[in-house]
């Protein structure tokens, strides 16, 4: 039905990108409204009829900017609580939502008393994902939250970093553990390092304002930074040497086993008488076949 625009109250207002809003206005002006907004009927002051906007804030504002007085709307009969949830889920489910909008939606549901299971059911996410997001929200880890939602850092890796606290060494150790356990791979490791550096220098929050004071660069601070990097490199070298020693031990043991005729006969009986090329080249450097 056609609803007067001045009788609609916005339930869950949000800021909209100016360029995106202008695109909506131009589209409606050119071809009209393709999808009506959704509202719920409510009683206003003195018994006057008003409507609560559930879905379509951008379309409604576009109609207002075009000087329209009414707008096509689908009127549904729902409670205030259900209307809020419908509005929130509609924002989250948009094709191109911003990461902070999704996180704000989960936070609003949490603040209204919903547990992780109920939130997961309402917005179509797994319970484990919602639980992890709530942990990051409760810790104020906005930078990590945005990085997780944008796919820069896996959620389990972000939780590992949070568990390390604010100690730089502990955070770097957590990052190393996440890499070694397979939680971080390739580009994700570099992206995680960038996020952590910004988190340490600018704070956990993405809010605009005065950033955390960055220490002045002095000769002593440069020396400490250099020493930390040298120690990190030494640890990597030690780990590489340990891995090399273990590999040599395995190769040596395998070579001795392959010299045992009984062992090779057993392998042939099981159809396992050949080695992968990579391993064979190390067991028999001269090219001898097993």
PDB file of C-alpha atoms in Angstrom, residues 5 10 13-16 21 24-25 28 37 53 56-67 71:
ATOM      1  CA  UNK A   5       6.717   9.266   4.201  1.00  0.00           C
ATOM      2  CA  UNK A  10      13.228   4.500  11.325  1.00  0.00           C
ATOM      3  CA  UNK A  13      19.104   3.864  11.379  1.00  0.00           C
ATOM      4  CA  UNK A  14      22.519   3.557   9.783  1.00  0.00           C
ATOM      5  CA  UNK A  15      24.917   5.738   7.834  1.00  0.00           C
ATOM      6  CA  UNK A  16      25.089   5.214   4.086  1.00  0.00           C
ATOM      7  CA  UNK A  21      23.041   6.624  -1.947  1.00  0.00           C
ATOM      8  CA  UNK A  24      20.039   4.529  -5.472  1.00  0.00           C
ATOM      9  CA  UNK A  25      18.445   7.947  -6.095  1.00  0.00           C
ATOM     10  CA  UNK A  28      14.813   5.120  -8.699  1.00  0.00           C
ATOM     11  CA  UNK A  37       9.963  -1.029   1.616  1.00  0.00           C
ATOM     12  CA  UNK A  53      10.481   0.997   9.067  1.00  0.00           C
ATOM     13  CA  UNK A  56      14.410  -0.110   2.915  1.00  0.00           C
ATOM     14  CA  UNK A  57      15.893   2.929   4.650  1.00  0.00           C
ATOM     15  CA  UNK A  58      17.950   3.841   1.585  1.00  0.00           C
ATOM     16  CA  UNK A  59      14.927   3.607  -0.711  1.00  0.00           C
ATOM     17  CA  UNK A  60      12.842   5.690   1.682  1.00  0.00           C
ATOM     18  CA  UNK A  61      15.499   8.433   1.936  1.00  0.00           C
ATOM     19  CA  UNK A  62      15.860   8.400  -1.850  1.00  0.00           C
ATOM     20  CA  UNK A  63      12.095   9.024  -2.211  1.00  0.00           C
ATOM     21  CA  UNK A  64      12.372  11.901   0.280  1.00  0.00           C
ATOM     22  CA  UNK A  65      15.257  13.466  -1.649  1.00  0.00           C
ATOM     23  CA  UNK A  66      13.196  13.249  -4.845  1.00  0.00           C
ATOM     24  CA  UNK A  67      10.375  15.221  -3.206  1.00  0.00           C
ATOM     25  CA  UNK A  71       6.098   5.346  -0.990  1.00  0.00           C
TER      26      UNK A  71
END
